[in-house]
GROMACS .gro file of N, CA and C in nm:
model
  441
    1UNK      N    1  -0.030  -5.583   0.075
    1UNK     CA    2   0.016  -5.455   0.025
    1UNK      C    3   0.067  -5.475  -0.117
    2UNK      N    4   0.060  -5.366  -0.190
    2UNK     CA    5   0.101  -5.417  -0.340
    2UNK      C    6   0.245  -5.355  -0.393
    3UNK      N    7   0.271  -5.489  -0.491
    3UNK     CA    8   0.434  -5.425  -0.464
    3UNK      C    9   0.453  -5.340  -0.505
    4UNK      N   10   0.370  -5.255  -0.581
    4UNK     CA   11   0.412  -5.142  -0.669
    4UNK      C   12   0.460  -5.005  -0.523
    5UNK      N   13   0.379  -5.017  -0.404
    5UNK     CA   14   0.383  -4.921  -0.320
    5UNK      C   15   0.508  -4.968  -0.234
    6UNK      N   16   0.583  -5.053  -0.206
    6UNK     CA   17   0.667  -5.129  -0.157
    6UNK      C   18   0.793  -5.039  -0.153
    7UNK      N   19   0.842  -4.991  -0.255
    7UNK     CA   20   0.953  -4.900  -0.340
    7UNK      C   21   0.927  -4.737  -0.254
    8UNK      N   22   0.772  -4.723  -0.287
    8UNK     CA   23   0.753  -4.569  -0.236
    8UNK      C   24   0.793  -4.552  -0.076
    9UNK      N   25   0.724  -4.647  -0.016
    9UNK     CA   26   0.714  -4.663   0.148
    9UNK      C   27   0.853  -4.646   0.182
   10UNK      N   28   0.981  -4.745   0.112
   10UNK     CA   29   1.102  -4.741   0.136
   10UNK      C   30   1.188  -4.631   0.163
   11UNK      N   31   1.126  -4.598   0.000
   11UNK     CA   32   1.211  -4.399   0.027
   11UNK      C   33   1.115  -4.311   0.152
   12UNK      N   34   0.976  -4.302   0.188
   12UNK     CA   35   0.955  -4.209   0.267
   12UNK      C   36   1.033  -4.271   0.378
   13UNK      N   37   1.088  -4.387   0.425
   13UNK     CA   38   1.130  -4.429   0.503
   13UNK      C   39   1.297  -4.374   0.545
   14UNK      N   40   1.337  -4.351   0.444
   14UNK     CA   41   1.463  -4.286   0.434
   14UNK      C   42   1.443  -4.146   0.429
   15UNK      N   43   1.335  -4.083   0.337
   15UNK     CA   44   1.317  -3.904   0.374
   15UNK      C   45   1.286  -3.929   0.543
   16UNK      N   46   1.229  -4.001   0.579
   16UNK     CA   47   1.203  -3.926   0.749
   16UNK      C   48   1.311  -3.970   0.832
   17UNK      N   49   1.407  -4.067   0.801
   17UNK     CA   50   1.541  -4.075   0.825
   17UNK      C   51   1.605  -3.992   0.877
   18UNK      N   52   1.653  -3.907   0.677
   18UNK     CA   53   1.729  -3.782   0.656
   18UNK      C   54   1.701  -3.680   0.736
   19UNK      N   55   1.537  -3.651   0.755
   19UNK     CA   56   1.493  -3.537   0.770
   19UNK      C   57   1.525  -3.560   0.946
   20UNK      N   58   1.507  -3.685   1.057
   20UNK     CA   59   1.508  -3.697   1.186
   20UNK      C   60   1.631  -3.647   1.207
   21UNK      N   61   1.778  -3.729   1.134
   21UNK     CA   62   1.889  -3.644   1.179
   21UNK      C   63   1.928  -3.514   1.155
   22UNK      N   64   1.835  -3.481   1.004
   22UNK     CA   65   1.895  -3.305   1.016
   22UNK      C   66   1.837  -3.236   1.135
   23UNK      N   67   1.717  -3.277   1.194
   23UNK     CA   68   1.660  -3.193   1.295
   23UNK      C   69   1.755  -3.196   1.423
   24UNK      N   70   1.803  -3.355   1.465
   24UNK     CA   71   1.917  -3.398   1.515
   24UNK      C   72   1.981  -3.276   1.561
   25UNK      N   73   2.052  -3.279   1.438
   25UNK     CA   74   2.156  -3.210   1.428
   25UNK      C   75   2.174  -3.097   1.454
   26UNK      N   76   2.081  -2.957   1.408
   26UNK     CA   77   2.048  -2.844   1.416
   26UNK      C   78   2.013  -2.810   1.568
   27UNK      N   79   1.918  -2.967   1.643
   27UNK     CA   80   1.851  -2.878   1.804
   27UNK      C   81   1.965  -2.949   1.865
   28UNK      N   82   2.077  -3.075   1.825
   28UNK     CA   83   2.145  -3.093   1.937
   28UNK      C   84   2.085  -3.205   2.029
   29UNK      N   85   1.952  -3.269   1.981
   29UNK     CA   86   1.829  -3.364   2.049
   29UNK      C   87   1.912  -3.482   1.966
   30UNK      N   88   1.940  -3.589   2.062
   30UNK     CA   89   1.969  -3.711   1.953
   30UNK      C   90   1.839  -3.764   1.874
   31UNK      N   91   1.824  -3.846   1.833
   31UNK     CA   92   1.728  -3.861   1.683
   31UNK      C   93   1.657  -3.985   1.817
   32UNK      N   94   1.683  -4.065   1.900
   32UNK     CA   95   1.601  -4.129   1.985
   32UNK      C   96   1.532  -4.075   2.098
   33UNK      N   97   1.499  -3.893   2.066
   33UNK     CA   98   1.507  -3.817   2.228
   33UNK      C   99   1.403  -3.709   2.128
   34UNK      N  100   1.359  -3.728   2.026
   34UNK     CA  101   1.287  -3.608   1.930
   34UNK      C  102   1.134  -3.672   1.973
   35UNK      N  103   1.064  -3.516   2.004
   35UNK     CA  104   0.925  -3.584   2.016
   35UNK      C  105   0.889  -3.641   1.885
   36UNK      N  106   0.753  -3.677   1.969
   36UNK     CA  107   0.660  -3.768   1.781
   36UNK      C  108   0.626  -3.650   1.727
   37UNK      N  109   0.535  -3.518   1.797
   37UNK     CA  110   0.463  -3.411   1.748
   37UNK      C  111   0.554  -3.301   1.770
   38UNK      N  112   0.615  -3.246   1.704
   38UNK     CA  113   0.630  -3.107   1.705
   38UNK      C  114   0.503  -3.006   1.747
   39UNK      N  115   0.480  -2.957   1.820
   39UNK     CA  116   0.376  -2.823   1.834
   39UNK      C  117   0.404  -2.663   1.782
   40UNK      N  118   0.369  -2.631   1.689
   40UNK     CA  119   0.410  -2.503   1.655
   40UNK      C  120   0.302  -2.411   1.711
   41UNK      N  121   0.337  -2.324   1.799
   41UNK     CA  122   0.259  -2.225   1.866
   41UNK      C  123   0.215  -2.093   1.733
   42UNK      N  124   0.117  -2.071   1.755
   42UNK     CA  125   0.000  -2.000   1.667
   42UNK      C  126   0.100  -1.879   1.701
   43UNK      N  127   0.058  -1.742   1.508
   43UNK     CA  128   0.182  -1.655   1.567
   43UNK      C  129   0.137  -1.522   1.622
   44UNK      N  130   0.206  -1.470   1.733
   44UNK     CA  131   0.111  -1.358   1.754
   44UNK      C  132   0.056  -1.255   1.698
   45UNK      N  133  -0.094  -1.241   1.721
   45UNK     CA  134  -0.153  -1.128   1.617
   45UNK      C  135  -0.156  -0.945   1.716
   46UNK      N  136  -0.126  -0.895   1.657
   46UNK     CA  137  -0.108  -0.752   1.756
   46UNK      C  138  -0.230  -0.661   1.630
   47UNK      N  139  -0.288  -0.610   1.711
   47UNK     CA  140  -0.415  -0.542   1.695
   47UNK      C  141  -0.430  -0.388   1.711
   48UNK      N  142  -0.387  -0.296   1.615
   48UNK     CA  143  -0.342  -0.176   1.635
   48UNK      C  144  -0.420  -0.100   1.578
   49UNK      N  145  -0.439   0.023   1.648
   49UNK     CA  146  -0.531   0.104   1.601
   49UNK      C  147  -0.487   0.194   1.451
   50UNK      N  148  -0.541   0.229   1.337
   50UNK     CA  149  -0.471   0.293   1.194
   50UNK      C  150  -0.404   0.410   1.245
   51UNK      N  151  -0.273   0.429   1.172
   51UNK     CA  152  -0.300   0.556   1.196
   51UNK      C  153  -0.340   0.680   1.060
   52UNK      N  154  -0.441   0.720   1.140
   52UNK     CA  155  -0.532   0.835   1.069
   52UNK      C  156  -0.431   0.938   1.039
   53UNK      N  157  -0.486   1.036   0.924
   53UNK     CA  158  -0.486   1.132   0.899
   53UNK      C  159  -0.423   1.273   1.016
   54UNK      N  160  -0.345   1.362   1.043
   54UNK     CA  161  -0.356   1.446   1.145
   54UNK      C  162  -0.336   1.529   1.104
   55UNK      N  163  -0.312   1.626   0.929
   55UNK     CA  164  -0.320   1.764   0.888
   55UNK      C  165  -0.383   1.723   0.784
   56UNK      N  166  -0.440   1.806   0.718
   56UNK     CA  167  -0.473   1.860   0.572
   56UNK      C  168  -0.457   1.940   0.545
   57UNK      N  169  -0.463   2.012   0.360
   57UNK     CA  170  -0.448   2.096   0.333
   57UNK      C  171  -0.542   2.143   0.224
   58UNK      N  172  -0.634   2.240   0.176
   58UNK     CA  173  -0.673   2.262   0.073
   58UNK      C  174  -0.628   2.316  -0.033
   59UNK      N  175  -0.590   2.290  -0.143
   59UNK     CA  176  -0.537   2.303  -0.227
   59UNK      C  177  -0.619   2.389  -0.307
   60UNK      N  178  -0.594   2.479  -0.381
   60UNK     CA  179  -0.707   2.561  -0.464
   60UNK      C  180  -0.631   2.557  -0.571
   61UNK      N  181  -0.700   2.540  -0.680
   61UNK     CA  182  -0.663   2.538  -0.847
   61UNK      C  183  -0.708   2.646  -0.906
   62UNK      N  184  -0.642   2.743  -0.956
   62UNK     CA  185  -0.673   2.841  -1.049
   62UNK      C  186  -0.709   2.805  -1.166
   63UNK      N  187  -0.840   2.798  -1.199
   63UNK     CA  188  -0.854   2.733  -1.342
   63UNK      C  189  -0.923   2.823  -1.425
   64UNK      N  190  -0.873   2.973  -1.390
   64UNK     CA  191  -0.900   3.064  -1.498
   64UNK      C  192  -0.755   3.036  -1.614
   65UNK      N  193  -0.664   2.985  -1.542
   65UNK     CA  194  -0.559   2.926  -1.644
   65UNK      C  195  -0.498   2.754  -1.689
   66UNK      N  196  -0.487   2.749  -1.841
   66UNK     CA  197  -0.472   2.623  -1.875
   66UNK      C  198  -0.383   2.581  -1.769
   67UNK      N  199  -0.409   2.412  -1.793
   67UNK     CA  200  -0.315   2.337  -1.680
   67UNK      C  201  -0.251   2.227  -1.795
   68UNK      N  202  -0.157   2.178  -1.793
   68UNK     CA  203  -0.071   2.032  -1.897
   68UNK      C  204  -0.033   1.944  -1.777
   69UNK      N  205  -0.148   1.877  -1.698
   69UNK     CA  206  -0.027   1.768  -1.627
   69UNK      C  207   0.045   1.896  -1.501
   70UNK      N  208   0.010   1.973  -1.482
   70UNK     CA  209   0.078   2.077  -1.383
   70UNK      C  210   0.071   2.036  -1.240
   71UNK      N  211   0.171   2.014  -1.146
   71UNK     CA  212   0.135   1.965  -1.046
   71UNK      C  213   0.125   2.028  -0.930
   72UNK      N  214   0.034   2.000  -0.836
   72UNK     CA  215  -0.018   2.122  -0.766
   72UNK      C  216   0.070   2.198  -0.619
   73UNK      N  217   0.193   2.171  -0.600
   73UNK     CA  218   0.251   2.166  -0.498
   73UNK      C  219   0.265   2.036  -0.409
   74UNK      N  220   0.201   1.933  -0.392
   74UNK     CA  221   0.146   1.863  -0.302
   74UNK      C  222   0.347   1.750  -0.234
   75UNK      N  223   0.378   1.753  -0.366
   75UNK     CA  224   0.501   1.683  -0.316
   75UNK      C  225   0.628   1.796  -0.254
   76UNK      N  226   0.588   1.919  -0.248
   76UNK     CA  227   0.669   2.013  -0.202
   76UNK      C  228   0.623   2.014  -0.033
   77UNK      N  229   0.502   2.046  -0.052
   77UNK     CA  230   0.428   2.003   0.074
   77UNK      C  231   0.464   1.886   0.158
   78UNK      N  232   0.471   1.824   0.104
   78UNK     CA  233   0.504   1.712   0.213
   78UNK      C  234   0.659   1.668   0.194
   79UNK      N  235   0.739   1.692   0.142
   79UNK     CA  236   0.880   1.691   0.174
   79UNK      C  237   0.903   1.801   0.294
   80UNK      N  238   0.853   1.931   0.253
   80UNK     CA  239   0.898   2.051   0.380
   80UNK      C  240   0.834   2.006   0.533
   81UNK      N  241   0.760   1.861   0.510
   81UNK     CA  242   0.700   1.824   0.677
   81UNK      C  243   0.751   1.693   0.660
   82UNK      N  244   0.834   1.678   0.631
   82UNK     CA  245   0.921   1.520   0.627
   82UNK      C  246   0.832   1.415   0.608
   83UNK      N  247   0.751   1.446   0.524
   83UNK     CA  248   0.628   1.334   0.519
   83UNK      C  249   0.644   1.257   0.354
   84UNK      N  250   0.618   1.104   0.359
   84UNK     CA  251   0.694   1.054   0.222
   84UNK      C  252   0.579   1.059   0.123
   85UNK      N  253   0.390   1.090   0.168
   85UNK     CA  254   0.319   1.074   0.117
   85UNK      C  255   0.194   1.098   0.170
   86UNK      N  256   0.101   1.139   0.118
   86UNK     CA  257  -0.064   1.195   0.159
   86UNK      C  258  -0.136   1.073   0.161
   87UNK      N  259  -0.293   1.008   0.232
   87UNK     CA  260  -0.342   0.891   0.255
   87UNK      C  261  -0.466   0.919   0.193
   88UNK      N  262  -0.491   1.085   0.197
   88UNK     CA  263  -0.653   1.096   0.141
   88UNK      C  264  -0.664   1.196   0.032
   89UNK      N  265  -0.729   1.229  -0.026
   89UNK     CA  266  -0.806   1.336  -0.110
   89UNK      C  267  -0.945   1.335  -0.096
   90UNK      N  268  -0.983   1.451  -0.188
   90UNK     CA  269  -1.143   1.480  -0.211
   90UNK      C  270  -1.121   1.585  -0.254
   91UNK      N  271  -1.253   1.623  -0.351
   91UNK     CA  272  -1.279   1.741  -0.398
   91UNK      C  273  -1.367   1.810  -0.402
   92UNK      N  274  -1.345   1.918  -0.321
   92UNK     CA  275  -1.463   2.000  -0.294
   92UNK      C  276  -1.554   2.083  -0.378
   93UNK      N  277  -1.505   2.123  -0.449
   93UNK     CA  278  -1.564   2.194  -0.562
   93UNK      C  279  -1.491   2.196  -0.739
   94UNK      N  280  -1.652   2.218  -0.787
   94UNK     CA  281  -1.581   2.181  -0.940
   94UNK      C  282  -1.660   2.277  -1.035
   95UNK      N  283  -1.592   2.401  -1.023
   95UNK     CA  284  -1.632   2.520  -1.095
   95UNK      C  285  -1.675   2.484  -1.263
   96UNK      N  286  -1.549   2.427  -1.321
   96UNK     CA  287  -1.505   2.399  -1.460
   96UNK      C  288  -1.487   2.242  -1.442
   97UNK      N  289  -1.471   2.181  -1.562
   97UNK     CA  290  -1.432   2.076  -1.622
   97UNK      C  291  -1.277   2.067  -1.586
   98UNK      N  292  -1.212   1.935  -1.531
   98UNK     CA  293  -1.081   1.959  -1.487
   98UNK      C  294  -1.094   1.793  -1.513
   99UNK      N  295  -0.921   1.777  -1.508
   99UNK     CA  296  -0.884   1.635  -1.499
   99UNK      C  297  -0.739   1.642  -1.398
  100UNK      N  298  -0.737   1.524  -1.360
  100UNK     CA  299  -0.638   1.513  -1.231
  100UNK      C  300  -0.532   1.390  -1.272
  101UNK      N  301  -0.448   1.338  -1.234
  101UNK     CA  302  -0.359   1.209  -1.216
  101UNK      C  303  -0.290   1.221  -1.097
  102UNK      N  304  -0.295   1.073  -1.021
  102UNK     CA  305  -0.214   1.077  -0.918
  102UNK      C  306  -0.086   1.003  -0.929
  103UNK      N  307   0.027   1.068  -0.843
  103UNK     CA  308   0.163   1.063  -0.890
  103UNK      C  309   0.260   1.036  -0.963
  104UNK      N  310   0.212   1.029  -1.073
  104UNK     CA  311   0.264   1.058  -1.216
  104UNK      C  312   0.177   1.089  -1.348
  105UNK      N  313   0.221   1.142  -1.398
  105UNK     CA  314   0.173   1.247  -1.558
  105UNK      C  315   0.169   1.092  -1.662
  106UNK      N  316   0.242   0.946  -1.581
  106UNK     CA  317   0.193   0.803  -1.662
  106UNK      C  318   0.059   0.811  -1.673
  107UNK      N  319  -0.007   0.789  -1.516
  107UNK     CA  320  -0.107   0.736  -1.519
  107UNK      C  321  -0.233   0.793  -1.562
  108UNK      N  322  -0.355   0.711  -1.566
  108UNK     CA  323  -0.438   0.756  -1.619
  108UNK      C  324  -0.492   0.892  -1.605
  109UNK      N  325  -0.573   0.966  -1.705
  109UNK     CA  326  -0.668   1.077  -1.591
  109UNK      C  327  -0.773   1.021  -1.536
  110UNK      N  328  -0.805   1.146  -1.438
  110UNK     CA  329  -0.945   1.148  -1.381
  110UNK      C  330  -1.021   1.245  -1.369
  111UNK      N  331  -1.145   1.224  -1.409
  111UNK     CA  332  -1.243   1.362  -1.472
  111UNK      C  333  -1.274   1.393  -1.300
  112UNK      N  334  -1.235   1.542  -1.233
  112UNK     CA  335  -1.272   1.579  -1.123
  112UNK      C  336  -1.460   1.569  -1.112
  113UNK      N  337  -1.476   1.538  -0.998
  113UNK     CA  338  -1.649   1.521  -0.922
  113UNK      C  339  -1.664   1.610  -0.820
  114UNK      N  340  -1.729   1.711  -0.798
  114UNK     CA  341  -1.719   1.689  -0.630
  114UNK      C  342  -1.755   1.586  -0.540
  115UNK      N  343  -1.685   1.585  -0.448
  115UNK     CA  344  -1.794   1.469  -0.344
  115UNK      C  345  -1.672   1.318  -0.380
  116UNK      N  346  -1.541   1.302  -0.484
  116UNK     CA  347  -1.475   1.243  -0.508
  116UNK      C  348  -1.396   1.258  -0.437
  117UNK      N  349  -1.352   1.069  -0.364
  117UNK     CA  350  -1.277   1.053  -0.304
  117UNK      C  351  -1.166   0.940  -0.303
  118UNK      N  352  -1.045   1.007  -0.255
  118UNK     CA  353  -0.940   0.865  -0.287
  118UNK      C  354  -0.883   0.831  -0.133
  119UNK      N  355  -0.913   0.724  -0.132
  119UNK     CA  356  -0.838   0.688   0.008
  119UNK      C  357  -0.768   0.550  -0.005
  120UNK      N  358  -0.689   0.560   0.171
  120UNK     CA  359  -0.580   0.422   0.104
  120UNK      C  360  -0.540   0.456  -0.023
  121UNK      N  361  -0.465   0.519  -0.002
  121UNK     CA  362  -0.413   0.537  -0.126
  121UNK      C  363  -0.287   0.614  -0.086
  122UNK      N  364  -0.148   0.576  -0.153
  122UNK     CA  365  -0.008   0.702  -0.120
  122UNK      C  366  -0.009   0.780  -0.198
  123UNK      N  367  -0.048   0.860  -0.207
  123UNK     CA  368  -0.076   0.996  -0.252
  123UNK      C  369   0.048   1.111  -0.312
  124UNK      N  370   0.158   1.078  -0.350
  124UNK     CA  371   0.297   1.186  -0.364
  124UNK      C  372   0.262   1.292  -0.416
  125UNK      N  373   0.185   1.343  -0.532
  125UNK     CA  374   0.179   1.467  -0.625
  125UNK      C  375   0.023   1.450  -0.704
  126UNK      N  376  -0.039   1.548  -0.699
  126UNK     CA  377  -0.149   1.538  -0.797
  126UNK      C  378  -0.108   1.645  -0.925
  127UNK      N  379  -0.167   1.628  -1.037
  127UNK     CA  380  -0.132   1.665  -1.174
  127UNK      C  381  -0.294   1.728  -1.214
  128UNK      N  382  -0.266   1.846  -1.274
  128UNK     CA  383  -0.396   1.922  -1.269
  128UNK      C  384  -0.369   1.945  -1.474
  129UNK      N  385  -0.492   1.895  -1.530
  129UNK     CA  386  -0.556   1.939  -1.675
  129UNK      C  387  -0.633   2.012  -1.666
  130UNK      N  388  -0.686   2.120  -1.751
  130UNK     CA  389  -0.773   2.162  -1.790
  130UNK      C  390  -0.814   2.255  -1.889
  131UNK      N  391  -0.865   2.369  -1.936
  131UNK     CA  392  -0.845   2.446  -2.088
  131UNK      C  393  -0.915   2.608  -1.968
  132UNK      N  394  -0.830   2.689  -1.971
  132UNK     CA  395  -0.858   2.808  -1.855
  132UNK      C  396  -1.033   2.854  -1.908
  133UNK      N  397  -1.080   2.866  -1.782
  133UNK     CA  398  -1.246   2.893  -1.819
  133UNK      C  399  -1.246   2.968  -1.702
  134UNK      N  400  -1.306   2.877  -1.581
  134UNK     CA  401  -1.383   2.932  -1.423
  134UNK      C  402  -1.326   3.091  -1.379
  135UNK      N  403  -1.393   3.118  -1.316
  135UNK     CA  404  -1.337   3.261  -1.253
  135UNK      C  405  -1.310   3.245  -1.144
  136UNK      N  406  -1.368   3.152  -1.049
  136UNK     CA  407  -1.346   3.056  -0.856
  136UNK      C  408  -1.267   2.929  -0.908
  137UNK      N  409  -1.196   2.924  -0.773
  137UNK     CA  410  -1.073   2.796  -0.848
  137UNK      C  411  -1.165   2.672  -0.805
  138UNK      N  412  -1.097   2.599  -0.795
  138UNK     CA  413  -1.138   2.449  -0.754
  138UNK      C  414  -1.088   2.406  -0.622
  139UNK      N  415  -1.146   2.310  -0.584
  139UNK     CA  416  -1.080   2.305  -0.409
  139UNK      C  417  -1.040   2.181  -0.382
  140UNK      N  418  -0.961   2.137  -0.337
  140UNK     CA  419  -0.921   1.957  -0.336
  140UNK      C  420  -0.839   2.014  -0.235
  141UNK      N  421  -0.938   1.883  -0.128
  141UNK     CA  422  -0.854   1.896   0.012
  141UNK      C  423  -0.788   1.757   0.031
  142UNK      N  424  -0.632   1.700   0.080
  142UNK     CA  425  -0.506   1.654   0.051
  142UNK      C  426  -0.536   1.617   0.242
  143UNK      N  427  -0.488   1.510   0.274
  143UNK     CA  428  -0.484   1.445   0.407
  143UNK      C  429  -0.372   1.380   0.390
  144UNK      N  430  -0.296   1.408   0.514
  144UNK     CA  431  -0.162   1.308   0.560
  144UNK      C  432  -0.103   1.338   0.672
  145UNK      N  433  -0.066   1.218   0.733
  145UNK     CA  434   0.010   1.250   0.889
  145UNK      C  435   0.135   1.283   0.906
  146UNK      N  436   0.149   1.360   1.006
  146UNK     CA  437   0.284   1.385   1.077
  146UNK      C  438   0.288   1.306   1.217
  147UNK      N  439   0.392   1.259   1.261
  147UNK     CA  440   0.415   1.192   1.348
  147UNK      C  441   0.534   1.291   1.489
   0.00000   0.00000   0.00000
């Protein structure tokens, strides 16, 4: 063996020392009564079904009038059903040119699609842009559970 490793071996010899009596100590097992293997049992996995969606709401946008960042009700909505947040969107129709942000007037926009969808996602308030044109509003239907 070479002496350079001689020194190392010594100290792991003393870390598994230290480490036998702290275990010692903590289970109350004297340090000549500790198994060789510890077994740590695998941890249980519980397998639950999501929980989905159980109201929606459609939201209709009047976009015969300008919008700045205007937000559409959606966090009024779900405070009056004790709910902390929506899981889905989509948008059903897109009369006019519109832009959206979700829960805050920070974040980016988003140019409305129909057929656009956000999911997984916490949802608090949507924010409605646009310059007043359409004569039919816009439709964005809002998903979230009550329990």
């Amino acid at each position: 063996m070479s002496i350079l490793l001689i020194p190392i071996l010594n100290r792991i010899d003393v870390l598994i020392n230290r480490i036998e009596r702290l275990i010692a100590a903590t289970t109350g097992v004297p340090v000549d009564e500790l198994p060789t293997e510890i077994v740590i049992p695998p941890a249980e996995v519980v397998i639950s079904e999501p929980l989905l969606p159980n109201r929606y709401k459609l939201f209709r946008i009047d976009l015969t009038v300008a919008h700045d960042d205007e937000p559409i009700g959606l966090g009024d909505l779900l405070k009056g059903v004790g709910v902390p947040h929506a899981s889905y969107m989509s948008i059903i129709t897109v009369p006019n040119a519109f832009t959206f942000r979700l829960n805050s007037t920070d974040m980016d926009a988003i140019d409305a699609a129909v057929g656009l969808e956000w999911d997984a996602f916490e949802i608090t308030e949507i924010f409605i842009t646009n310059d007043a044109a359409a004569v039919v509003p816009a439709i964005m239907n809002v998903e979230y559970r009550v329990d």
